[in-house]
CSV table of C-alpha atoms and ligand atoms in Angstrom, one decimal:
chain,number,residue,atom,x,y,z
R,290,MET,CA,27.5,7.4,-8.4
R,291,PRO,CA,26.6,8.4,-4.8
R,292,GLU,CA,26.1,5.4,-2.6
R,293,LEU,CA,24.8,5.6,1.0
R,294,THR,CA,24.5,2.8,3.5
R,295,VAL,CA,21.8,2.5,6.1
R,296,GLN,CA,23.9,1.3,9.0
R,297,LEU,CA,22.0,-1.4,10.9
R,298,GLY,CA,24.7,-4.0,11.7
R,299,ASN,CA,24.1,-7.2,9.8
R,300,ARG,CA,20.9,-5.7,8.3
R,301,SER,CA,22.7,-2.7,6.8
R,302,TYR,CA,21.9,-2.0,3.2
R,303,PRO,CA,22.9,0.3,0.3
R,304,VAL,CA,20.9,3.1,-1.2
R,305,LEU,CA,22.1,3.5,-4.8
R,306,LEU,CA,21.3,6.8,-6.5
R,307,ASP,CA,21.5,6.9,-10.3
R,308,ASP,CA,23.9,4.1,-10.4
R,309,PRO,CA,25.3,3.6,-13.9
R,310,ARG,CA,25.1,-0.2,-13.8
R,311,SER,CA,22.0,-2.1,-14.8
R,312,PHE,CA,19.5,-2.8,-12.1
R,313,VAL,CA,19.3,-6.5,-12.9
R,314,GLU,CA,23.1,-6.8,-12.7
R,315,VAL,CA,23.2,-5.1,-9.3
R,316,LEU,CA,20.2,-7.1,-8.1
R,317,ARG,CA,21.7,-10.5,-9.1
R,318,ASP,CA,25.0,-9.5,-7.5
R,319,SER,CA,23.9,-8.1,-4.2
R,320,VAL,CA,20.5,-9.7,-3.6
R,321,PRO,CA,20.8,-13.1,-5.4
R,322,ALA,CA,17.7,-15.3,-5.4
R,323,GLN,CA,16.3,-18.3,-7.2
R,324,ARG,CA,13.0,-16.5,-7.8
R,325,TYR,CA,12.0,-12.8,-7.8
R,326,ALA,CA,8.5,-11.4,-7.5
R,327,VAL,CA,7.6,-7.9,-8.6
R,328,VAL,CA,4.8,-5.9,-7.0
R,329,THR,CA,3.6,-2.8,-8.8
R,330,ASN,CA,0.4,-1.0,-9.8
R,331,ASP,CA,-1.5,-0.7,-13.1
R,332,THR,CA,-0.5,2.9,-13.7
R,333,ILE,CA,3.2,2.1,-13.5
R,334,ALA,CA,2.8,-1.1,-15.4
R,335,GLY,CA,1.2,1.0,-18.2
R,336,ILE,CA,4.0,3.6,-18.3
R,337,TYR,CA,6.9,1.2,-17.7
R,338,GLY,CA,5.7,-1.8,-19.7
R,339,ASP,CA,9.1,-2.0,-21.6
R,340,LEU,CA,11.0,-2.1,-18.3
R,341,LEU,CA,8.8,-4.8,-17.0
R,342,ASP,CA,9.2,-6.8,-20.2
R,343,SER,CA,12.9,-6.6,-19.9
R,344,TRP,CA,12.7,-7.8,-16.2
R,345,ARG,CA,10.4,-10.6,-17.4
R,346,SER,CA,13.0,-11.8,-19.9
R,347,GLU,CA,16.0,-11.4,-17.6
R,348,LEU,CA,14.5,-12.4,-14.2
R,349,ASP,CA,11.3,-14.4,-15.0
R,350,PRO,CA,9.6,-12.9,-11.9
R,351,VAL,CA,6.2,-13.6,-10.5
R,352,MET,CA,4.2,-10.5,-11.2
R,353,HIS,CA,1.5,-8.9,-9.0
R,354,ILE,CA,-0.1,-5.8,-10.4
R,355,MET,CA,-2.5,-4.1,-8.0
R,356,PRO,CA,-4.9,-1.2,-8.6
R,357,ASP,CA,-3.5,2.3,-8.1
R,358,GLY,CA,-4.3,4.4,-5.1
R,359,GLU,CA,-4.0,5.0,-1.4
R,360,GLN,CA,-7.6,3.6,-1.1
R,361,TYR,CA,-6.1,0.1,-2.0
R,362,LYS,CA,-3.5,0.2,0.8
R,363,HIS,CA,-5.5,-2.1,3.0
R,364,ILE,CA,-5.4,-5.6,4.4
R,365,GLY,CA,-7.4,-7.1,1.5
R,366,THR,CA,-4.8,-6.0,-1.1
R,367,TRP,CA,-2.0,-7.2,1.1
R,368,LYS,CA,-3.7,-10.6,1.2
R,369,GLU,CA,-4.0,-10.6,-2.6
R,370,VAL,CA,-0.2,-10.1,-2.9
R,371,LEU,CA,0.3,-13.1,-0.5
R,372,ASP,CA,-2.2,-15.2,-2.6
R,373,THR,CA,-0.1,-14.5,-5.7
R,374,LEU,CA,3.1,-15.5,-3.9
R,375,LEU,CA,1.6,-18.6,-2.4
R,376,GLU,CA,-0.1,-19.8,-5.6
R,377,ALA,CA,3.3,-19.5,-7.3
R,378,ARG,CA,4.7,-21.7,-4.6
R,379,LEU,CA,7.5,-19.4,-3.8
R,380,ASP,CA,9.9,-20.2,-1.0
R,381,ARG,CA,11.8,-18.3,1.7
R,382,GLY,CA,14.6,-17.6,-0.7
R,383,THR,CA,12.3,-15.3,-2.8
R,384,VAL,CA,13.1,-11.6,-3.1
R,385,ILE,CA,10.2,-9.2,-3.6
R,386,ILE,CA,10.8,-6.1,-5.7
R,387,ALA,CA,8.6,-3.1,-5.0
R,388,LEU,CA,8.3,-0.9,-8.1
R,389,GLY,CA,6.3,2.2,-7.3
R,390,GLY,CA,5.6,5.0,-4.9
R,391,GLY,CA,5.0,4.8,-1.1
R,392,VAL,CA,1.8,2.8,-1.4
R,393,ILE,CA,3.5,0.0,-3.3
R,394,GLY,CA,6.6,0.1,-1.1
R,395,ASP,CA,4.5,-0.1,2.1
R,396,ILE,CA,2.3,-3.0,0.9
R,397,ALA,CA,5.1,-5.0,-0.8
R,398,GLY,CA,7.3,-4.4,2.2
R,399,PHE,CA,4.6,-5.7,4.5
R,400,ALA,CA,4.0,-8.7,2.3
R,401,ALA,CA,7.8,-9.4,2.4
R,402,ALA,CA,7.7,-9.0,6.2
R,403,SER,CA,4.9,-11.6,6.6
R,404,PHE,CA,5.3,-14.0,3.7
R,405,LEU,CA,6.7,-17.3,5.2
R,406,ARG,CA,7.6,-15.2,8.3
R,407,GLY,CA,9.8,-12.9,6.3
R,408,VAL,CA,11.6,-12.7,3.0
R,409,ARG,CA,14.0,-10.2,1.5
R,410,PHE,CA,12.8,-7.2,-0.5
R,411,VAL,CA,14.1,-4.5,-2.7
R,412,GLN,CA,12.7,-1.0,-3.0
R,413,VAL,CA,12.7,0.6,-6.5
R,414,PRO,CA,10.9,4.0,-5.7
R,415,THR,CA,9.3,5.8,-8.6
R,416,THR,CA,7.9,8.9,-6.8
R,417,LEU,CA,9.9,11.7,-5.2
R,418,LEU,CA,8.3,11.0,-1.9
R,419,ALA,CA,9.3,7.3,-2.0
R,420,MET,CA,12.9,8.2,-3.1
R,421,VAL,CA,13.5,10.6,-0.2
R,422,ASP,CA,11.4,9.0,2.5
R,423,SER,CA,9.3,5.9,2.3
R,424,SER,CA,11.8,3.5,0.6
R,425,VAL,CA,14.3,4.0,3.3
R,426,GLY,CA,13.9,3.0,6.9
R,427,GLY,CA,11.9,-0.2,6.9
R,428,LYS,CA,8.4,1.0,7.9
R,429,THR,CA,5.9,-1.2,6.1
R,430,GLY,CA,2.2,-1.6,6.4
R,431,VAL,CA,-1.4,-0.8,5.4
R,432,ASN,CA,-4.2,1.4,6.5
R,433,HIS,CA,-7.2,0.4,8.6
R,434,SER,CA,-10.6,2.2,8.7
R,435,MET,CA,-9.6,3.4,12.1
R,436,GLY,CA,-6.6,5.2,10.7
R,437,LYS,CA,-3.4,5.3,8.6
R,438,ASN,CA,-0.7,2.7,8.7
R,439,LEU,CA,-2.2,1.0,11.8
R,440,ILE,CA,-1.2,-2.5,10.7
R,441,GLY,CA,2.4,-3.2,9.7
R,442,ALA,CA,5.9,-4.2,10.6
R,443,PHE,CA,9.4,-2.9,10.7
R,444,HIS,CA,11.2,-4.8,7.9
R,445,GLN,CA,14.3,-3.3,6.2
R,446,PRO,CA,14.9,-3.7,2.5
R,447,SER,CA,18.1,-5.4,1.3
R,448,LEU,CA,18.6,-2.7,-1.4
R,449,VAL,CA,17.1,0.6,-2.4
R,450,TRP,CA,17.6,1.5,-6.1
R,451,ILE,CA,16.8,5.1,-6.8
R,452,ASP,CA,16.7,6.0,-10.5
R,453,THR,CA,15.7,9.7,-10.9
R,454,LYS,CA,14.7,9.0,-14.5
R,455,PHE,CA,11.4,7.8,-13.1
R,456,LEU,CA,10.6,11.4,-12.1
R,457,ALA,CA,10.2,12.4,-15.8
R,458,THR,CA,6.8,10.8,-15.9
R,459,LEU,CA,5.6,11.8,-12.4
R,460,PRO,CA,2.7,14.2,-12.4
R,461,GLN,CA,3.7,17.7,-11.3
R,462,ARG,CA,1.2,17.6,-8.4
R,463,GLU,CA,2.9,14.4,-7.1
R,464,PHE,CA,6.3,15.9,-7.4
R,465,ARG,CA,5.3,19.0,-5.3
R,466,SER,CA,3.7,16.7,-2.8
R,467,GLY,CA,6.9,14.7,-2.4
R,468,TYR,CA,8.9,17.8,-2.0
R,469,ALA,CA,7.2,18.3,1.4
R,470,GLU,CA,9.4,15.4,2.7
R,471,VAL,CA,12.5,17.2,1.3
R,472,PHE,CA,11.5,20.6,2.6
R,473,LYS,CA,11.0,19.1,6.1
R,474,THR,CA,14.7,18.2,6.3
R,475,ALA,CA,15.4,22.0,6.7
R,476,PHE,CA,13.9,21.7,10.2
R,477,ILE,CA,15.5,18.4,11.4
R,478,GLY,CA,18.7,18.0,9.4
R,479,GLY,CA,20.9,20.7,11.0
R,480,ARG,CA,21.7,24.2,9.9
R,481,ASP,CA,23.4,23.0,6.7
R,482,ALA,CA,20.2,21.4,5.6
R,483,PHE,CA,18.3,24.6,6.4
R,484,ASP,CA,20.7,26.6,4.3
R,485,PHE,CA,20.6,24.1,1.5
R,486,ILE,CA,16.8,24.2,1.2
R,487,THR,CA,16.8,28.0,1.5
R,488,ASP,CA,19.3,28.3,-1.3
R,489,THR,CA,18.0,25.5,-3.6
R,490,HIS,CA,14.2,25.6,-3.1
R,491,ASP,CA,13.4,27.3,-6.4
R,492,ARG,CA,15.8,25.1,-8.4
R,493,ILE,CA,14.3,21.9,-7.0
R,494,LEU,CA,10.8,23.0,-7.8
R,495,GLN,CA,11.9,23.8,-11.3
R,496,GLN,CA,13.1,20.2,-11.4
R,497,GLN,CA,16.7,21.1,-12.3
R,498,ARG,CA,18.4,17.8,-12.3
R,499,ASP,CA,21.5,18.5,-10.3
R,500,ALA,CA,19.4,20.2,-7.6
R,501,VAL,CA,16.9,17.4,-7.4
R,502,CYS,CA,19.6,14.7,-7.2
R,503,GLU,CA,21.4,16.6,-4.4
R,504,ALA,CA,18.1,17.1,-2.5
R,505,ILE,CA,17.4,13.4,-2.7
R,506,ARG,CA,21.0,12.5,-1.7
R,507,ARG,CA,20.8,14.8,1.3
R,508,SER,CA,17.3,13.7,2.4
R,509,VAL,CA,18.3,10.0,2.3
R,510,GLU,CA,21.5,10.7,4.2
R,511,ILE,CA,19.6,12.5,6.9
R,512,LYS,CA,17.0,9.8,7.1
R,513,ALA,CA,19.5,7.0,7.1
R,514,GLY,CA,21.4,8.6,9.9
R,515,ILE,CA,18.3,9.0,12.1
R,516,VAL,CA,17.1,5.4,11.3
R,517,ALA,CA,20.6,4.0,12.2
R,518,GLU,CA,20.3,5.7,15.6
R,519,ASP,CA,16.7,4.9,16.3
R,520,GLU,CA,15.3,2.2,14.0
R,521,ARG,CA,12.1,1.6,16.0
R,522,GLU,CA,11.2,5.2,16.8
R,523,ALA,CA,11.9,5.1,20.5
R,524,GLY,CA,13.1,8.7,20.3
R,525,LYS,CA,14.9,10.6,17.6
R,526,ARG,CA,13.1,9.0,14.6
R,527,ALA,CA,10.0,10.9,15.6
R,528,LEU,CA,11.7,14.0,14.3
R,529,LEU,CA,11.0,12.7,10.8
R,530,ASN,CA,7.3,13.4,11.6
R,531,PHE,CA,7.9,17.1,11.5
R,532,GLY,CA,4.5,18.7,10.5
R,533,HIS,CA,2.9,15.2,10.5
R,534,THR,CA,0.7,15.6,13.7
R,535,PHE,CA,-1.3,18.3,11.8
R,536,ALA,CA,-0.9,16.5,8.4
R,537,HIS,CA,-2.4,13.2,9.6
R,538,ALA,CA,-5.3,15.1,11.1
R,539,LEU,CA,-5.9,16.8,7.8
R,540,GLU,CA,-5.7,13.5,5.9
R,541,LYS,CA,-8.2,11.9,8.3
R,542,TYR,CA,-10.5,15.0,8.2
R,543,TYR,CA,-10.8,14.6,4.4
R,544,ASP,CA,-11.0,10.8,4.7
R,545,TYR,CA,-7.8,10.5,2.7
R,546,THR,CA,-9.4,11.8,-0.5
R,547,GLY,CA,-8.8,15.1,-2.3
R,548,ILE,CA,-5.5,15.7,-0.5
R,549,LEU,CA,-2.1,13.9,-1.0
R,550,HIS,CA,0.1,13.0,1.9
R,551,GLY,CA,2.8,15.5,1.0
R,552,GLU,CA,0.2,18.2,0.5
R,553,ALA,CA,-1.1,17.7,4.0
R,554,VAL,CA,2.6,17.8,5.3
R,555,HIS,CA,3.0,21.2,3.6
R,556,TRP,CA,0.1,22.6,5.6
R,557,GLY,CA,1.3,20.7,8.7
R,558,MET,CA,4.8,22.3,8.5
R,559,HIS,CA,3.1,25.8,8.3
R,560,CYS,CA,1.2,24.9,11.5
R,561,ALA,CA,4.3,23.6,13.3
R,562,ILE,CA,6.2,26.8,12.6
R,563,ASP,CA,3.3,28.9,13.7
R,564,LEU,CA,2.8,26.9,16.9
R,565,ALA,CA,6.5,27.2,17.7
R,566,ARG,CA,6.3,31.0,17.3
R,567,ARG,CA,3.3,31.0,19.6
R,568,THR,CA,5.0,28.9,22.3
R,569,SER,CA,8.1,31.0,22.1
R,570,MET,CA,10.4,28.3,20.9
R,571,LEU,CA,11.9,30.3,18.0
R,572,PRO,CA,14.8,32.5,18.8
R,573,LYS,CA,13.9,36.2,18.0
R,574,GLU,CA,17.0,36.6,15.8
R,575,ASP,CA,15.9,33.7,13.6
R,576,ALA,CA,12.2,34.8,13.3
R,577,GLU,CA,12.8,36.5,10.0
R,578,ARG,CA,14.4,33.4,8.5
R,579,TYR,CA,11.3,31.4,9.6
R,580,ASP,CA,9.0,33.9,8.1
R,581,ALA,CA,10.8,33.6,4.9
R,582,MET,CA,10.5,29.8,5.1
R,583,ILE,CA,6.8,30.0,5.8
R,584,GLY,CA,6.5,32.1,2.6
R,585,ARG,CA,8.1,29.3,0.7
R,586,ILE,CA,5.9,26.5,1.9
R,587,LEU,CA,3.5,25.3,-0.8
R,588,HIS,CA,-0.2,25.7,0.2
R,589,PRO,CA,-2.0,23.3,-2.0
R,590,GLN,CA,-5.7,23.8,-2.5
R,591,LEU,CA,-7.8,22.1,0.2
R,592,PRO,CA,-11.1,20.4,-0.7
R,593,THR,CA,-13.0,22.5,1.9
R,594,ARG,CA,-12.1,24.8,4.8
R,595,PRO,CA,-11.5,22.6,7.9
R,596,THR,CA,-12.7,23.6,11.3
R,597,GLY,CA,-10.3,23.8,14.2
R,598,GLU,CA,-12.4,21.6,16.5
R,599,ALA,CA,-12.7,18.8,14.0
R,600,LEU,CA,-9.0,18.9,13.2
R,601,PHE,CA,-8.1,18.9,16.8
R,602,SER,CA,-10.2,15.8,17.5
R,603,ALA,CA,-8.8,14.1,14.4
R,604,MET,CA,-5.4,14.5,15.9
R,605,PHE,CA,-6.3,12.0,18.6
R,606,SER,CA,-6.9,9.2,16.2
R,607,ASP,CA,-3.2,9.2,15.2
R,608,LYS,CA,-1.2,6.2,16.4
R,609,LYS,CA,1.5,8.5,17.7
R,610,VAL,CA,-0.7,9.8,20.4
R,611,SER,CA,0.7,8.4,23.6
R,612,ASP,CA,-1.0,8.5,27.0
R,613,GLY,CA,-3.7,10.6,25.5
R,614,LYS,CA,-1.1,13.4,24.9
R,615,LEU,CA,-0.5,15.0,21.5
R,616,ARG,CA,3.1,15.1,20.4
R,617,PHE,CA,4.3,17.9,18.2
R,618,ILE,CA,7.7,18.3,16.5
R,619,LEU,CA,8.5,22.0,16.7
R,620,PRO,CA,11.4,23.9,15.3
R,621,THR,CA,13.8,25.6,17.6
R,622,VAL,CA,17.0,27.0,16.0
R,623,PRO,CA,17.2,26.7,12.2
R,624,GLY,CA,17.7,23.0,11.2
R,625,THR,CA,16.7,21.7,14.6
R,626,SER,CA,13.4,20.6,16.1
R,627,GLU,CA,12.2,19.2,19.4
R,628,ILE,CA,9.6,16.7,20.4
R,629,ARG,CA,7.0,18.3,22.7
R,630,ALA,CA,4.1,16.8,24.5
R,631,ASP,CA,3.3,19.8,26.7
R,632,ILE,CA,1.7,22.2,24.3
R,633,PRO,CA,-1.6,23.6,25.6
R,634,ARG,CA,-4.8,23.0,23.6
R,635,SER,CA,-5.4,26.8,23.4
R,636,ALA,CA,-2.1,27.3,21.5
R,637,VAL,CA,-3.0,24.6,19.1
R,638,MET,CA,-6.4,26.0,18.5
R,639,GLU,CA,-4.9,29.5,17.9
R,640,THR,CA,-2.6,28.0,15.3
R,641,LEU,CA,-5.4,26.2,13.5
R,642,GLU,CA,-7.4,29.5,13.5
R,643,GLU,CA,-4.4,31.4,12.2
R,644,VAL,CA,-3.5,28.9,9.4
R,645,PHE,CA,-7.0,27.8,8.3
R,646,GLY,CA,-9.4,30.4,9.7
R,647,GLY,CA,-8.9,33.4,7.7
R,648,GLY,CA,-9.7,32.5,4.1
R,649,PHE,CA,-6.8,30.3,3.0
R,650,SER,CA,-6.2,30.1,-0.7
R,651,SER,CA,-4.3,28.0,-3.2
R,652,ALA,CA,-0.8,29.3,-3.5
R,653,GLY,CA,0.3,26.2,-5.4
E,201,NAD,N1,7.0,3.7,5.0
E,201,NAD,C1,7.4,5.0,5.2
E,201,NAD,O1,8.3,5.3,5.9
E,201,NAD,C2,6.5,6.1,4.6
E,201,NAD,C3,6.9,7.4,4.7
E,201,NAD,C4,6.2,8.4,4.0
E,201,NAD,C5,5.0,8.0,3.4
E,201,NAD,N2,4.6,6.7,3.3
E,201,NAD,C6,3.4,6.3,2.6
E,201,NAD,O2,3.6,6.6,1.2
E,201,NAD,C7,2.4,6.7,0.6
E,201,NAD,C8,2.5,7.9,-0.3
E,201,NAD,O3,3.4,7.6,-1.3
E,201,NAD,P1,3.5,8.4,-2.7
E,201,NAD,O4,3.4,9.9,-2.4
E,201,NAD,O5,4.7,7.9,-3.4
E,201,NAD,O6,2.1,8.0,-3.4
E,201,NAD,P2,1.7,6.8,-4.3
E,201,NAD,O7,2.5,5.6,-4.1
E,201,NAD,O8,0.2,6.7,-4.3
E,201,NAD,O9,2.1,7.4,-5.8
E,201,NAD,C9,1.5,8.5,-6.2
E,201,NAD,C10,0.9,8.4,-7.6
E,201,NAD,O10,1.9,8.5,-8.6
E,201,NAD,C11,1.9,7.4,-9.5
E,201,NAD,N3,3.3,7.1,-9.9
E,201,NAD,C12,4.2,6.6,-9.2
E,201,NAD,N4,5.4,6.7,-9.8
E,201,NAD,C13,5.1,7.2,-11.0
E,201,NAD,C14,6.0,7.6,-12.1
E,201,NAD,N5,7.3,7.5,-12.1
E,201,NAD,N6,5.3,8.2,-13.1
E,201,NAD,C15,4.0,8.4,-13.1
E,201,NAD,N7,3.2,8.1,-12.1
E,201,NAD,C16,3.8,7.5,-11.0
E,201,NAD,C17,1.2,6.3,-8.7
E,201,NAD,O11,0.7,5.3,-9.5
E,201,NAD,C18,0.2,7.1,-7.9
E,201,NAD,O12,-0.9,7.3,-8.7
E,201,NAD,C19,1.3,6.9,1.7
E,201,NAD,O13,0.6,5.7,1.8
E,201,NAD,C20,2.2,7.1,2.9
E,201,NAD,O14,1.6,6.6,4.1
E,201,NAD,C21,5.3,5.7,3.9
């Protein structure tokens, strides 16, 4: 039963992976409360009705079931969660349980951050992306028409409960999308992480259980270490955004429809490696290893071919633009990346032309 701790002093919390005990037993023990509230969506409530029924009988929680989809990750849906909590007259001792993927975790976490000025919450991630990334680290929030995740708060959970059995019902496309956040650890988690992804890539995509569990464990460990050092993203935490400068531009370009977050990150990682090659950051002796890595990046189908100019301007709407400068996380030696704010526009445009210009295709 691998257990990790996100070390944040008196706000430290455990991340339990495939713990053999029952969730309710652990919850009652480590995050006791008079009342619990569960936030989930209608898809998950449909698939996991039996689980919710057992929680109903054991915990008698207040339930809030929202519609499914990134398009509902907005301030109106967040207000509806708060309405449910207030109408049930819950108090500050309440614990909110987020059962779902990153959308549910982000909204429920933001509701927990703001309800009565902050209550505890627990993440029960059900997608690969949420298991390896969004459930850990305390970033919560919602989208605004001006851009993604523009409204939110840092609010750490009290417990992250990862049960990989949820992955059995996850659509294949969602699994591959979530894998982007695992693959990215090859570029920020040290040489050992690079070697692990190189060796285990195929077995993870075949969803071999031991490989998937180990990938989750390692990804969480890397993220927990970075968050413990830099909770508020003053420096090192930005490394977790490897590939994301391009990815966020793609998501914005397609107005967040027709492309999943992880799919955009796959393309963004390809761009980041290409840009690093162009700006001579990759040691010659490692170039072949990077070529091999590029060959392994999934290239999901894009709705239409994007234009370089439009993608470049979409990059400036990202909240991570500071002083009007684009920041890129670019690989250096295998397993390591650097944050750069000095990359010329011409190099970025060349990369966009290289990656998207010449008739890309679905390599699924
Ligand atoms: N807070 C953070 O640090 C952080 C980090 C990365 C991404 N995010 C956010 O996470 C979101 C993306 O998360 P996601 O990829 O998990 O998407 P998601 O939450 O939309 O879930 C993807 C789809 O899978 C369904 N689903 C979830 N679990 C399932 C299961 N076990 N079986 C069957 N279907 C299931 C969902 O209902 C949904 O339709 C984005 O909003 C992104 O901004 C946040």
